[in-house]
Amino acid sequence: MPFREINSKMVEAVVEPGRKMYSQRGAMIAYRGDVSFTPNIQGGQGGLASMIGRRVANEATPLMTVEGSGTVMFGHGGHHIQVINLAGDTLHVEADRLLAFDGTLTQGTMFMGSQGGVMGMVRGQVTGQGLFTTTLKGHGAVAVMAHGGVIELPIAQGRTVHVDPQAYVAHHGDVTNKLSTALGWRDMVGRGSGEAFQLELSGNGAVYVQASEEKL
């Protein structure tokens, strides 16, 4: 595992020769060894094409390529950090929540409308997360940021998990999501910010939820 959790707001990554990592610019706190940091405009593995959608929508997050031999400590803005390990599946996460990730993972961009049709686009507007989301696929680890800590909720076949859209951080696995209306749902059992929506996730995988409705 390339990431070691130092505390809830800092992780340490092992950087090995011939193995790249990518991190959000400005996320490096300290490092040991012979490590280089290079601005990256190609969106990690997957190339420039994977970034076109978010750049058109002004939703791209600048990255650094991290390589060499040593260890690097990452953290950003005092946000809580969650390490997610992928074993061949796909993680869906907003670009601005990415702290660092393994260079073995292939990065792409998915249009929100392709999951849940028009409601997928509505979700982007309601949550303020935009109409595109980042995908990371393969075998490797990802460190994501959140407000107030993160909990992982398993999603099992035949059982739907309902999430406050503004508390949503990421999900992985063979999961379908859609936004549905539920009059009074947020006022009665959510945090009641006046939007009667809930995010429904079904299939096999997991969803990560933060203990806050704040955006990064």
Coordinates of C-alpha atoms in Angstrom, one line a residue:
M1 CA 0.0 0.0 0.0
P2 CA 1.7 3.3 -1.1
F3 CA -0.1 5.4 1.5
R4 CA 0.3 5.4 5.3
E5 CA -2.1 7.4 7.4
I6 CA -0.1 9.6 9.8
N7 CA -3.2 11.0 11.3
S8 CA -6.7 11.9 10.1
K9 CA -5.4 14.9 8.1
M10 CA -2.0 13.7 6.8
V11 CA -0.7 10.7 4.8
E12 CA 2.8 9.5 3.9
A13 CA 3.4 8.0 0.5
V14 CA 6.3 5.8 -0.6
V15 CA 7.8 6.9 -3.9
E16 CA 9.8 4.2 -5.8
P17 CA 12.0 4.4 -8.9
G18 CA 10.0 3.9 -12.1
R19 CA 6.6 4.3 -10.3
K20 CA 4.9 7.7 -10.6
M21 CA 2.4 9.2 -8.3
Y22 CA 0.1 12.2 -8.9
S23 CA -1.0 14.7 -6.3
Q24 CA -2.9 18.0 -6.2
R25 CA -0.6 20.9 -6.5
G26 CA 0.3 22.4 -3.2
A27 CA -0.5 19.2 -1.3
M28 CA 3.1 18.3 -0.5
I29 CA 4.0 19.1 3.2
A30 CA 7.4 17.5 3.5
Y31 CA 9.6 14.8 1.9
R32 CA 12.6 12.7 2.4
G33 CA 15.0 11.3 -0.3
D34 CA 15.5 12.1 -3.9
V35 CA 12.0 13.1 -5.0
S36 CA 11.0 15.4 -7.9
F37 CA 7.7 17.3 -8.4
T38 CA 6.7 18.4 -11.9
P39 CA 3.5 20.3 -13.0
N40 CA 1.3 17.9 -14.9
I41 CA -1.2 19.2 -17.6
Q42 CA -2.1 15.8 -19.0
G43 CA -4.4 14.6 -16.3
G44 CA -2.3 11.6 -15.1
Q45 CA -2.4 8.3 -16.9
G46 CA -5.0 8.6 -19.7
G47 CA -3.6 11.7 -21.3
L48 CA -5.0 15.0 -22.3
A49 CA -8.2 13.6 -23.7
S50 CA -9.2 12.5 -20.2
M51 CA -9.1 16.2 -19.1
I52 CA -10.9 17.8 -22.1
G53 CA -14.4 17.5 -20.6
R54 CA -13.6 19.2 -17.3
R55 CA -11.4 21.9 -18.9
V56 CA -14.4 22.8 -21.1
A57 CA -16.5 23.0 -18.0
N58 CA -13.8 24.7 -16.0
E59 CA -13.7 21.8 -13.6
A60 CA -10.1 20.6 -13.9
T61 CA -7.8 20.5 -10.9
P62 CA -4.0 21.1 -11.4
L63 CA -1.9 18.0 -10.7
M64 CA 1.8 17.4 -9.9
T65 CA 3.7 14.3 -11.1
V66 CA 5.7 12.9 -8.2
E67 CA 8.6 10.5 -8.9
G68 CA 12.0 9.4 -7.6
S69 CA 12.9 7.5 -4.5
G70 CA 11.8 8.5 -1.0
T71 CA 8.8 9.3 1.1
V72 CA 6.4 12.3 0.8
M73 CA 3.9 13.6 3.3
F74 CA 0.6 15.0 1.9
G75 CA -2.1 17.1 3.3
H76 CA -4.2 20.1 2.2
G77 CA -6.3 22.7 3.9
G78 CA -6.6 20.7 7.1
H79 CA -9.2 18.5 5.4
H80 CA -9.7 14.9 6.6
I81 CA -8.2 12.3 4.4
Q82 CA -9.5 8.8 3.4
V83 CA -7.3 6.2 1.7
I84 CA -9.3 4.0 -0.8
N85 CA -7.7 0.9 -2.2
L86 CA -8.9 -0.2 -5.7
A87 CA -8.6 -3.8 -6.9
G88 CA -9.4 -3.5 -10.6
D89 CA -12.6 -1.5 -10.1
T90 CA -13.5 2.2 -10.8
L91 CA -13.6 5.0 -8.3
H92 CA -15.9 8.0 -9.1
V93 CA -14.7 11.2 -7.2
E94 CA -14.8 14.9 -7.8
A95 CA -11.4 16.2 -9.0
D96 CA -11.1 18.8 -6.2
R97 CA -11.3 16.0 -3.6
L98 CA -8.3 14.2 -5.0
L99 CA -5.2 14.6 -2.7
A100 CA -2.9 12.0 -4.3
F101 CA -3.2 8.7 -6.2
D102 CA -1.1 5.9 -7.6
G103 CA 0.2 6.5 -11.1
T104 CA -0.8 2.9 -12.0
L105 CA -4.5 4.1 -12.1
T106 CA -6.0 5.2 -15.3
Q107 CA -7.8 8.6 -15.0
G108 CA -10.8 9.5 -17.0
T109 CA -13.8 11.9 -17.1
M110 CA -17.5 10.9 -17.0
F111 CA -20.4 13.1 -17.9
M112 CA -22.8 13.1 -15.0
G113 CA -25.8 12.7 -17.3
S114 CA -24.6 9.2 -18.4
Q115 CA -25.6 7.9 -15.0
G116 CA -29.2 8.6 -14.3
G117 CA -29.9 10.6 -17.5
V118 CA -31.2 14.1 -16.9
M119 CA -31.3 13.5 -13.1
G120 CA -27.6 12.9 -13.2
M121 CA -27.2 16.4 -14.5
V122 CA -29.6 17.8 -11.9
R123 CA -27.4 16.2 -9.2
G124 CA -24.4 18.1 -10.5
Q125 CA -26.2 21.4 -10.2
V126 CA -27.8 20.6 -6.8
T127 CA -24.5 19.5 -5.2
G128 CA -22.4 22.2 -6.9
Q129 CA -20.0 19.4 -8.1
G130 CA -20.5 20.2 -11.7
L131 CA -21.5 18.1 -14.7
F132 CA -18.4 16.0 -14.9
T133 CA -16.8 13.6 -12.4
T134 CA -13.3 12.0 -12.4
T135 CA -12.9 8.3 -12.7
L136 CA -9.8 6.3 -11.5
K137 CA -9.6 2.7 -12.6
G138 CA -7.2 -0.2 -11.9
H139 CA -5.1 -1.5 -9.0
G140 CA -3.8 1.1 -6.7
A141 CA -4.6 3.5 -3.9
V142 CA -6.2 6.9 -3.8
A143 CA -6.2 9.5 -1.0
V144 CA -9.3 11.7 -1.1
M145 CA -10.3 14.8 1.1
A146 CA -13.4 15.5 3.0
H147 CA -14.9 17.7 5.7
G148 CA -15.4 16.3 9.2
G149 CA -14.2 12.7 8.6
V150 CA -15.5 10.0 6.2
I151 CA -17.5 6.8 6.7
E152 CA -17.6 3.9 4.1
L153 CA -21.1 2.4 3.5
P154 CA -21.1 -0.9 1.7
I155 CA -23.6 -1.3 -1.2
A156 CA -25.0 -4.8 -1.7
Q157 CA -27.0 -6.2 -4.5
G158 CA -30.7 -5.7 -3.9
R159 CA -30.3 -3.1 -1.2
T160 CA -30.2 0.7 -2.0
V161 CA -28.2 3.2 0.0
H162 CA -29.7 6.7 0.3
V163 CA -27.3 9.6 0.8
D164 CA -27.6 13.3 1.3
P165 CA -26.1 14.6 -2.1
Q166 CA -24.0 17.3 -0.4
A167 CA -22.5 14.8 2.0
Y168 CA -21.4 12.5 -0.9
V169 CA -17.6 12.2 -1.4
A170 CA -17.1 9.2 -3.8
H171 CA -18.1 5.7 -4.7
H172 CA -16.6 2.7 -6.3
G173 CA -17.6 -0.7 -7.7
D174 CA -20.4 -1.7 -10.0
V175 CA -22.7 1.0 -8.7
T176 CA -25.5 3.0 -10.4
N177 CA -26.5 6.4 -8.9
K178 CA -29.5 8.6 -9.4
L179 CA -31.0 11.6 -7.8
S180 CA -34.6 11.5 -6.7
T181 CA -37.0 13.9 -5.0
A182 CA -38.4 13.2 -1.6
L183 CA -40.6 16.0 -0.3
G184 CA -39.7 16.9 3.2
W185 CA -36.9 14.2 3.4
R186 CA -34.1 16.6 4.2
D187 CA -36.2 18.7 6.5
M188 CA -37.3 15.6 8.5
V189 CA -34.2 13.3 8.6
G190 CA -31.4 15.2 6.9
R191 CA -29.8 18.5 7.7
G192 CA -32.7 20.5 6.2
S193 CA -31.0 23.0 3.9
G194 CA -34.3 23.2 1.9
E195 CA -33.5 20.9 -1.0
A196 CA -35.7 17.8 -1.0
F197 CA -33.3 15.5 -2.9
Q198 CA -31.6 12.2 -2.1
L199 CA -28.9 10.3 -3.9
E200 CA -29.8 6.6 -4.4
L201 CA -26.9 4.2 -5.0
S202 CA -27.5 0.5 -5.9
G203 CA -25.4 -2.4 -7.1
N204 CA -22.2 -3.8 -5.6
G205 CA -19.5 -1.6 -4.1
A206 CA -19.3 1.2 -1.5
V207 CA -20.0 4.9 -1.1
Y208 CA -18.0 7.3 1.0
V209 CA -19.9 10.0 2.9
Q210 CA -18.5 13.0 4.8
A211 CA -19.8 14.3 8.1
S212 CA -20.5 17.8 6.7
E213 CA -22.4 19.5 3.8
E214 CA -19.5 21.8 3.1
K215 CA -17.8 21.9 -0.3
L216 CA -14.0 21.9 -0.5

